[in-house]
């Protein structure tokens, strides 16, 4: 192969054919090569022409192929661009597509090395996964008579290493521009799961327009496929401490190399120089680089700060991503830049946007103080509206359980059960009756001084283990009617919180042998267990049919002792003299299985229709986003796993487990339900998150940081504190409206949390999982309305109307509808102003503060109140301290104001 200008002259004389090798060269290229180079005046290195150093490399000295050589009948060599340990790079013309390309050939001595060939093929497969304007595109791989090569985008420019050697450091503004482009390209590689592992100035090209391109993925590797023995690879001068010592390589290793590159861009000097690998290892592990400002006195402090953060020895102290580095550079707002360019910002870019510094101390103190004050008011008012405090509930669940077993035994069922279950609930029908029929001024006195007592305790037992038949998140949770009351020997009863019997049932055997002793039932004794006086009752015709087998029915009508109202009806039945049914009915009681009202039917249809529409629409959007590669799969998986884990853990604490093979059944049902909810979360997130990221990214900045693991981020802490305050304010508003209207029916409180520590943990964790899903759905509805409508007031109106539809159809009291209007207006304002994370936190806080509060901390039911208070205060204090980002509260004895 001819390799000198004399040979080129021979080629010209021989009709463009070399007499020694027979190679043919295109005449236009030949004329360019044999012409003596012109002397040019100094030029801007970022103009559209090829730089001088690049032209000097565009020769055939030491090249394997001369200009004009045709490769695989498609590529015509124009010249050698550069050589390195992993190959030679030529400029060529793609005759098929009519565009310039770069061809990278393996060195001849490595062409038959199997390991090198594997790595060479891997470079192509890895590099093709990265598509970004600041990454040099790789097209294909080929073989020319045993010479393996890949084709890639030709960059009309020079590498950064050559540029820096020629001109020294870059101007500060140009260095910042180039730095952001490098960060963007590196972030794109990391988003694709690719580690570069050899980032250095020589692998960064600057094209004729001054745009940076990351090249040479010869040492790149898929992060998930990285083996420990692949760690020591790269250029020692630009390798991280963990990379030099063969430890785990992560994206933080590329961030370290990025810091070294930025050091050179801004200073024109290398951060470390050594003569051997051992010296480099020592320098990177032990030495601190010279501060950039000592080399460039007028360097922006922000630049120096981000460079030194990148060069931290501990990977955990380096910036979380390349996008975070770009955002920390002076004047950096990559999120707005991406939106202005019509691009959809990546999740990492969204997470890196916004402020990274702490909030002003005065604001943080105001938020914390407001949170504590509003929480105190909520506790005081909640205690005032706590029915347990009002009725002076003294009997603990354990005491009521003992009372229930005692009554069951007195009624003739003394055999010890194999299993039992119990719980507590409000008599909501009674409370609603009072709200609708009793004057406001009399309602609280009626509850405090008269019967019936609106807090009930239910208890049931069985000769076999009780196993729930539900196939949902309540799988394994025993309730009053699940499992069904159909097994012979089952008994159950309901007491009020004072221990008075309200109802009883017993399932008689299907067949009885001869010789059964029939005794007369002592109904006076049974009525006494119910706290009823026979003098206030009179016999009546039985109207209610018992659920289970009986041979005698009796009934009475009258009132509770020493009070004229409400009227009551007592229905009872016996079999062979043993009580099998007993019930005390008030006027608001309805037979079991009463038909649903029109509003209840409409509410069910509305809810199911909305759910189906959302799921179907989300599935279509998710399919579209996945096809286009827009979905944040990592964030969706993390979120879905988080929700499913919360639900499953809550179930493990809250369920009634059994030591039989049935436990496997309920466990599998609980897993299935948790995965279902997790799957719905994943589907919604994949479907709608890219749209929010494209049109409203500022609303999910702190949310994206949380999913990225940034729970210690000052912005996340600020939004956490705002969400806590907003959630408590919503609960306080609900209490204020309830108090002002004289309502006594708690809107969302339940008594599961007061049964014990296990039940409290189950309620708390399961509620956390459920109450993340609902606000997520509401937030996306707000987003869709904002995307369709331009006026915020109209969006708010339609959202509130849509959110209130179930309440209107279900027929809730007007006071609760008014409370819901304020609630949904508050969450709308919060979502629009502070975004998704504060919105979710506020919704969750508003739910856990709806449980019964009490200021009587010696009461048996005070533990959940104390736990919720400590959780809220702990989260608020943590958010307060983290939001400061290390700032001092006081300077010179006075609170900072800026």
PDB file of N, CA and C in Angstrom, residues 361-434:
ATOM      1  N   UNK A 361     -34.324  30.730  56.512  1.00  0.00           N
ATOM      2  CA  UNK A 361     -34.658  30.316  57.882  1.00  0.00           C
ATOM      3  C   UNK A 361     -35.968  30.899  58.393  1.00  0.00           C
ATOM      4  N   UNK A 362     -36.233  32.159  58.057  1.00  0.00           N
ATOM      5  CA  UNK A 362     -37.473  32.772  58.537  1.00  0.00           C
ATOM      6  C   UNK A 362     -38.693  32.036  57.991  1.00  0.00           C
ATOM      7  N   UNK A 363     -38.634  31.620  56.727  1.00  0.00           N
ATOM      8  CA  UNK A 363     -39.759  30.892  56.133  1.00  0.00           C
ATOM      9  C   UNK A 363     -39.888  29.514  56.774  1.00  0.00           C
ATOM     10  N   UNK A 364     -38.751  28.836  56.967  1.00  0.00           N
ATOM     11  CA  UNK A 364     -38.784  27.503  57.575  1.00  0.00           C
ATOM     12  C   UNK A 364     -39.361  27.564  58.986  1.00  0.00           C
ATOM     13  N   UNK A 365     -38.952  28.563  59.768  1.00  0.00           N
ATOM     14  CA  UNK A 365     -39.466  28.706  61.133  1.00  0.00           C
ATOM     15  C   UNK A 365     -40.971  28.991  61.105  1.00  0.00           C
ATOM     16  N   UNK A 366     -41.399  29.830  60.174  1.00  0.00           N
ATOM     17  CA  UNK A 366     -42.826  30.149  60.063  1.00  0.00           C
ATOM     18  C   UNK A 366     -43.641  28.902  59.733  1.00  0.00           C
ATOM     19  N   UNK A 367     -43.142  28.103  58.785  1.00  0.00           N
ATOM     20  CA  UNK A 367     -43.858  26.880  58.411  1.00  0.00           C
ATOM     21  C   UNK A 367     -43.942  25.914  59.586  1.00  0.00           C
ATOM     22  N   UNK A 368     -42.820  25.723  60.302  1.00  0.00           N
ATOM     23  CA  UNK A 368     -42.829  24.788  61.434  1.00  0.00           C
ATOM     24  C   UNK A 368     -43.741  25.290  62.551  1.00  0.00           C
ATOM     25  N   UNK A 369     -43.626  26.572  62.876  1.00  0.00           N
ATOM     26  CA  UNK A 369     -44.464  27.117  63.950  1.00  0.00           C
ATOM     27  C   UNK A 369     -45.946  27.015  63.582  1.00  0.00           C
ATOM     28  N   UNK A 370     -46.283  27.317  62.337  1.00  0.00           N
ATOM     29  CA  UNK A 370     -47.675  27.218  61.900  1.00  0.00           C
ATOM     30  C   UNK A 370     -48.171  25.787  61.988  1.00  0.00           C
ATOM     31  N   UNK A 371     -47.310  24.839  61.614  1.00  0.00           N
ATOM     32  CA  UNK A 371     -47.684  23.428  61.683  1.00  0.00           C
ATOM     33  C   UNK A 371     -48.003  23.017  63.114  1.00  0.00           C
ATOM     34  N   UNK A 372     -47.156  23.414  64.061  1.00  0.00           N
ATOM     35  CA  UNK A 372     -47.362  23.031  65.455  1.00  0.00           C
ATOM     36  C   UNK A 372     -48.614  23.691  66.029  1.00  0.00           C
ATOM     37  N   UNK A 373     -48.845  24.968  65.686  1.00  0.00           N
ATOM     38  CA  UNK A 373     -50.019  25.671  66.197  1.00  0.00           C
ATOM     39  C   UNK A 373     -51.298  25.052  65.643  1.00  0.00           C
ATOM     40  N   UNK A 374     -51.330  24.813  64.324  1.00  0.00           N
ATOM     41  CA  UNK A 374     -52.525  24.231  63.705  1.00  0.00           C
ATOM     42  C   UNK A 374     -52.752  22.816  64.229  1.00  0.00           C
ATOM     43  N   UNK A 375     -51.675  22.065  64.452  1.00  0.00           N
ATOM     44  CA  UNK A 375     -51.824  20.721  65.011  1.00  0.00           C
ATOM     45  C   UNK A 375     -52.419  20.773  66.409  1.00  0.00           C
ATOM     46  N   UNK A 376     -51.963  21.729  67.219  1.00  0.00           N
ATOM     47  CA  UNK A 376     -52.515  21.871  68.570  1.00  0.00           C
ATOM     48  C   UNK A 376     -54.005  22.198  68.514  1.00  0.00           C
ATOM     49  N   UNK A 377     -54.396  23.117  67.637  1.00  0.00           N
ATOM     50  CA  UNK A 377     -55.810  23.461  67.501  1.00  0.00           C
ATOM     51  C   UNK A 377     -56.620  22.255  67.025  1.00  0.00           C
ATOM     52  N   UNK A 378     -56.054  21.484  66.114  1.00  0.00           N
ATOM     53  CA  UNK A 378     -56.743  20.296  65.608  1.00  0.00           C
ATOM     54  C   UNK A 378     -56.947  19.274  66.718  1.00  0.00           C
ATOM     55  N   UNK A 379     -55.933  19.103  67.568  1.00  0.00           N
ATOM     56  CA  UNK A 379     -56.040  18.147  68.680  1.00  0.00           C
ATOM     57  C   UNK A 379     -57.130  18.601  69.661  1.00  0.00           C
ATOM     58  N   UNK A 380     -57.121  19.901  70.000  1.00  0.00           N
ATOM     59  CA  UNK A 380     -58.088  20.409  70.964  1.00  0.00           C
ATOM     60  C   UNK A 380     -59.510  20.293  70.433  1.00  0.00           C
ATOM     61  N   UNK A 381     -59.717  20.716  69.186  1.00  0.00           N
ATOM     62  CA  UNK A 381     -61.063  20.657  68.621  1.00  0.00           C
ATOM     63  C   UNK A 381     -61.471  19.212  68.340  1.00  0.00           C
ATOM     64  N   UNK A 382     -60.510  18.386  67.879  1.00  0.00           N
ATOM     65  CA  UNK A 382     -60.825  16.978  67.647  1.00  0.00           C
ATOM     66  C   UNK A 382     -61.225  16.273  68.919  1.00  0.00           C
ATOM     67  N   UNK A 383     -60.573  16.619  70.029  1.00  0.00           N
ATOM     68  CA  UNK A 383     -60.942  16.024  71.310  1.00  0.00           C
ATOM     69  C   UNK A 383     -62.341  16.465  71.725  1.00  0.00           C
ATOM     70  N   UNK A 384     -62.670  17.726  71.412  1.00  0.00           N
ATOM     71  CA  UNK A 384     -64.015  18.228  71.740  1.00  0.00           C
ATOM     72  C   UNK A 384     -65.098  17.471  70.964  1.00  0.00           C
ATOM     73  N   UNK A 385     -64.766  16.986  69.775  1.00  0.00           N
ATOM     74  CA  UNK A 385     -65.727  16.276  68.937  1.00  0.00           C
ATOM     75  C   UNK A 385     -65.567  14.763  69.022  1.00  0.00           C
ATOM     76  N   UNK A 386     -64.683  14.291  69.903  1.00  0.00           N
ATOM     77  CA  UNK A 386     -64.427  12.858  70.025  1.00  0.00           C
ATOM     78  C   UNK A 386     -65.554  12.191  70.810  1.00  0.00           C
ATOM     79  N   UNK A 387     -66.294  11.329  70.169  1.00  0.00           N
ATOM     80  CA  UNK A 387     -67.428  10.663  70.823  1.00  0.00           C
ATOM     81  C   UNK A 387     -66.952   9.784  71.970  1.00  0.00           C
ATOM     82  N   UNK A 388     -65.758   9.191  71.849  1.00  0.00           N
ATOM     83  CA  UNK A 388     -65.235   8.350  72.933  1.00  0.00           C
ATOM     84  C   UNK A 388     -65.034   9.167  74.198  1.00  0.00           C
ATOM     85  N   UNK A 389     -64.541  10.412  74.046  1.00  0.00           N
ATOM     86  CA  UNK A 389     -64.409  11.291  75.207  1.00  0.00           C
ATOM     87  C   UNK A 389     -65.780  11.676  75.748  1.00  0.00           C
ATOM     88  N   UNK A 390     -66.723  11.922  74.843  1.00  0.00           N
ATOM     89  CA  UNK A 390     -68.041  12.394  75.253  1.00  0.00           C
ATOM     90  C   UNK A 390     -68.797  11.349  76.075  1.00  0.00           C
ATOM     91  N   UNK A 391     -68.679  10.091  75.695  1.00  0.00           N
ATOM     92  CA  UNK A 391     -69.411   9.044  76.414  1.00  0.00           C
ATOM     93  C   UNK A 391     -68.575   8.430  77.532  1.00  0.00           C
ATOM     94  N   UNK A 392     -67.363   8.980  77.726  1.00  0.00           N
ATOM     95  CA  UNK A 392     -66.457   8.479  78.776  1.00  0.00           C
ATOM     96  C   UNK A 392     -66.266   6.974  78.660  1.00  0.00           C
ATOM     97  N   UNK A 393     -65.808   6.554  77.485  1.00  0.00           N
ATOM     98  CA  UNK A 393     -65.612   5.128  77.226  1.00  0.00           C
ATOM     99  C   UNK A 393     -64.489   4.589  78.111  1.00  0.00           C
ATOM    100  N   UNK A 394     -64.866   3.755  79.077  1.00  0.00           N
ATOM    101  CA  UNK A 394     -63.901   3.209  80.033  1.00  0.00           C
ATOM    102  C   UNK A 394     -63.524   1.768  79.743  1.00  0.00           C
ATOM    103  N   UNK A 395     -64.394   1.042  79.052  1.00  0.00           N
ATOM    104  CA  UNK A 395     -64.135  -0.375  78.804  1.00  0.00           C
ATOM    105  C   UNK A 395     -63.186  -0.550  77.611  1.00  0.00           C
ATOM    106  N   UNK A 396     -62.066  -1.152  77.854  1.00  0.00           N
ATOM    107  CA  UNK A 396     -61.097  -1.409  76.792  1.00  0.00           C
ATOM    108  C   UNK A 396     -61.592  -2.568  75.923  1.00  0.00           C
ATOM    109  N   UNK A 397     -61.027  -2.743  74.733  1.00  0.00           N
ATOM    110  CA  UNK A 397     -61.409  -3.897  73.908  1.00  0.00           C
ATOM    111  C   UNK A 397     -61.204  -5.221  74.639  1.00  0.00           C
ATOM    112  N   UNK A 398     -60.165  -5.335  75.439  1.00  0.00           N
ATOM    113  CA  UNK A 398     -59.942  -6.580  76.179  1.00  0.00           C
ATOM    114  C   UNK A 398     -61.054  -6.821  77.208  1.00  0.00           C
ATOM    115  N   UNK A 399     -61.471  -5.743  77.872  1.00  0.00           N
ATOM    116  CA  UNK A 399     -62.544  -5.875  78.848  1.00  0.00           C
ATOM    117  C   UNK A 399     -63.861  -6.250  78.174  1.00  0.00           C
ATOM    118  N   UNK A 400     -64.139  -5.640  77.024  1.00  0.00           N
ATOM    119  CA  UNK A 400     -65.365  -5.958  76.305  1.00  0.00           C
ATOM    120  C   UNK A 400     -65.316  -7.374  75.742  1.00  0.00           C
ATOM    121  N   UNK A 401     -64.126  -7.801  75.349  1.00  0.00           N
ATOM    122  CA  UNK A 401     -63.991  -9.180  74.867  1.00  0.00           C
ATOM    123  C   UNK A 401     -64.291 -10.169  76.002  1.00  0.00           C
ATOM    124  N   UNK A 402     -63.773  -9.871  77.184  1.00  0.00           N
ATOM    125  CA  UNK A 402     -64.051 -10.727  78.343  1.00  0.00           C
ATOM    126  C   UNK A 402     -65.552 -10.717  78.669  1.00  0.00           C
ATOM    127  N   UNK A 403     -66.191  -9.575  78.583  1.00  0.00           N
ATOM    128  CA  UNK A 403     -67.629  -9.456  78.837  1.00  0.00           C
ATOM    129  C   UNK A 403     -68.415 -10.270  77.799  1.00  0.00           C
ATOM    130  N   UNK A 404     -67.993 -10.220  76.537  1.00  0.00           N
ATOM    131  CA  UNK A 404     -68.674 -10.962  75.472  1.00  0.00           C
ATOM    132  C   UNK A 404     -68.592 -12.457  75.716  1.00  0.00           C
ATOM    133  N   UNK A 405     -67.408 -12.943  76.112  1.00  0.00           N
ATOM    134  CA  UNK A 405     -67.260 -14.384  76.384  1.00  0.00           C
ATOM    135  C   UNK A 405     -68.115 -14.802  77.580  1.00  0.00           C
ATOM    136  N   UNK A 406     -68.222 -13.907  78.543  1.00  0.00           N
ATOM    137  CA  UNK A 406     -69.020 -14.195  79.738  1.00  0.00           C
ATOM    138  C   UNK A 406     -70.502 -14.293  79.380  1.00  0.00           C
ATOM    139  N   UNK A 407     -71.008 -13.368  78.549  1.00  0.00           N
ATOM    140  CA  UNK A 407     -72.416 -13.392  78.145  1.00  0.00           C
ATOM    141  C   UNK A 407     -72.699 -14.633  77.310  1.00  0.00           C
ATOM    142  N   UNK A 408     -71.788 -14.964  76.406  1.00  0.00           N
ATOM    143  CA  UNK A 408     -71.972 -16.156  75.571  1.00  0.00           C
ATOM    144  C   UNK A 408     -72.101 -17.402  76.445  1.00  0.00           C
ATOM    145  N   UNK A 409     -71.284 -17.471  77.477  1.00  0.00           N
ATOM    146  CA  UNK A 409     -71.338 -18.616  78.379  1.00  0.00           C
ATOM    147  C   UNK A 409     -72.651 -18.642  79.160  1.00  0.00           C
ATOM    148  N   UNK A 410     -73.118 -17.490  79.608  1.00  0.00           N
ATOM    149  CA  UNK A 410     -74.365 -17.431  80.370  1.00  0.00           C
ATOM    150  C   UNK A 410     -75.576 -17.807  79.512  1.00  0.00           C
ATOM    151  N   UNK A 411     -75.476 -17.612  78.207  1.00  0.00           N
ATOM    152  CA  UNK A 411     -76.577 -17.959  77.320  1.00  0.00           C
ATOM    153  C   UNK A 411     -76.546 -19.423  76.922  1.00  0.00           C
ATOM    154  N   UNK A 412     -75.645 -20.198  77.503  1.00  0.00           N
ATOM    155  CA  UNK A 412     -75.635 -21.640  77.294  1.00  0.00           C
ATOM    156  C   UNK A 412     -74.594 -22.146  76.321  1.00  0.00           C
ATOM    157  N   UNK A 413     -73.614 -21.280  75.959  1.00  0.00           N
ATOM    158  CA  UNK A 413     -72.576 -21.697  75.010  1.00  0.00           C
ATOM    159  C   UNK A 413     -71.219 -21.545  75.705  1.00  0.00           C
ATOM    160  N   UNK A 414     -70.987 -22.484  76.630  1.00  0.00           N
ATOM    161  CA  UNK A 414     -69.813 -22.356  77.501  1.00  0.00           C
ATOM    162  C   UNK A 414     -68.549 -22.964  76.917  1.00  0.00           C
ATOM    163  N   UNK A 415     -68.676 -23.795  75.889  1.00  0.00           N
ATOM    164  CA  UNK A 415     -67.481 -24.435  75.328  1.00  0.00           C
ATOM    165  C   UNK A 415     -66.511 -23.386  74.783  1.00  0.00           C
ATOM    166  N   UNK A 416     -65.224 -23.597  75.094  1.00  0.00           N
ATOM    167  CA  UNK A 416     -64.199 -22.671  74.615  1.00  0.00           C
ATOM    168  C   UNK A 416     -64.071 -22.766  73.097  1.00  0.00           C
ATOM    169  N   UNK A 417     -64.046 -21.628  72.400  1.00  0.00           N
ATOM    170  CA  UNK A 417     -63.947 -21.667  70.938  1.00  0.00           C
ATOM    171  C   UNK A 417     -62.523 -21.964  70.477  1.00  0.00           C
ATOM    172  N   UNK A 418     -62.398 -22.423  69.242  1.00  0.00           N
ATOM    173  CA  UNK A 418     -61.081 -22.593  68.628  1.00  0.00           C
ATOM    174  C   UNK A 418     -60.524 -21.251  68.180  1.00  0.00           C
ATOM    175  N   UNK A 419     -61.391 -20.385  67.687  1.00  0.00           N
ATOM    176  CA  UNK A 419     -60.946 -19.088  67.178  1.00  0.00           C
ATOM    177  C   UNK A 419     -62.021 -18.049  67.459  1.00  0.00           C
ATOM    178  N   UNK A 420     -61.613 -16.799  67.505  1.00  0.00           N
ATOM    179  CA  UNK A 420     -62.555 -15.707  67.730  1.00  0.00           C
ATOM    180  C   UNK A 420     -62.042 -14.452  67.022  1.00  0.00           C
ATOM    181  N   UNK A 421     -62.932 -13.494  66.849  1.00  0.00           N
ATOM    182  CA  UNK A 421     -62.584 -12.211  66.261  1.00  0.00           C
ATOM    183  C   UNK A 421     -63.424 -11.120  66.891  1.00  0.00           C
ATOM    184  N   UNK A 422     -62.930  -9.874  66.842  1.00  0.00           N
ATOM    185  CA  UNK A 422     -63.674  -8.772  67.433  1.00  0.00           C
ATOM    186  C   UNK A 422     -63.265  -7.463  66.762  1.00  0.00           C
ATOM    187  N   UNK A 423     -64.058  -6.430  67.005  1.00  0.00           N
ATOM    188  CA  UNK A 423     -63.775  -5.112  66.450  1.00  0.00           C
ATOM    189  C   UNK A 423     -64.734  -4.090  67.020  1.00  0.00           C
ATOM    190  N   UNK A 424     -64.529  -2.821  66.636  1.00  0.00           N
ATOM    191  CA  UNK A 424     -65.388  -1.739  67.113  1.00  0.00           C
ATOM    192  C   UNK A 424     -65.771  -0.858  65.930  1.00  0.00           C
ATOM    193  N   UNK A 425     -66.925  -0.206  66.045  1.00  0.00           N
ATOM    194  CA  UNK A 425     -67.345   0.708  64.993  1.00  0.00           C
ATOM    195  C   UNK A 425     -68.350   1.691  65.567  1.00  0.00           C
ATOM    196  N   UNK A 426     -68.520   2.803  64.857  1.00  0.00           N
ATOM    197  CA  UNK A 426     -69.568   3.762  65.202  1.00  0.00           C
ATOM    198  C   UNK A 426     -70.905   3.282  64.649  1.00  0.00           C
ATOM    199  N   UNK A 427     -71.964   3.603  65.356  1.00  0.00           N
ATOM    200  CA  UNK A 427     -73.313   3.374  64.831  1.00  0.00           C
ATOM    201  C   UNK A 427     -73.665   4.600  63.980  1.00  0.00           C
ATOM    202  N   UNK A 428     -73.228   4.597  62.738  1.00  0.00           N
ATOM    203  CA  UNK A 428     -73.377   5.761  61.877  1.00  0.00           C
ATOM    204  C   UNK A 428     -74.846   6.051  61.558  1.00  0.00           C
ATOM    205  N   UNK A 429     -75.678   5.022  61.508  1.00  0.00           N
ATOM    206  CA  UNK A 429     -77.089   5.257  61.240  1.00  0.00           C
ATOM    207  C   UNK A 429     -77.725   6.064  62.373  1.00  0.00           C
ATOM    208  N   UNK A 430     -77.322   5.775  63.605  1.00  0.00           N
ATOM    209  CA  UNK A 430     -77.825   6.532  64.744  1.00  0.00           C
ATOM    210  C   UNK A 430     -77.326   7.981  64.701  1.00  0.00           C
ATOM    211  N   UNK A 431     -76.041   8.155  64.413  1.00  0.00           N
ATOM    212  CA  UNK A 431     -75.479   9.504  64.363  1.00  0.00           C
ATOM    213  C   UNK A 431     -76.114  10.323  63.238  1.00  0.00           C
ATOM    214  N   UNK A 432     -76.345   9.696  62.107  1.00  0.00           N
ATOM    215  CA  UNK A 432     -77.005  10.393  61.004  1.00  0.00           C
ATOM    216  C   UNK A 432     -78.447  10.745  61.384  1.00  0.00           C
ATOM    217  N   UNK A 433     -79.106   9.848  62.096  1.00  0.00           N
ATOM    218  CA  UNK A 433     -80.477  10.104  62.561  1.00  0.00           C
ATOM    219  C   UNK A 433     -80.500  11.336  63.471  1.00  0.00           C
ATOM    220  N   UNK A 434     -79.532  11.442  64.374  1.00  0.00           N
ATOM    221  CA  UNK A 434     -79.474  12.601  65.263  1.00  0.00           C
ATOM    222  C   UNK A 434     -79.228  13.882  64.473  1.00  0.00           C
TER     223      UNK A 434
END
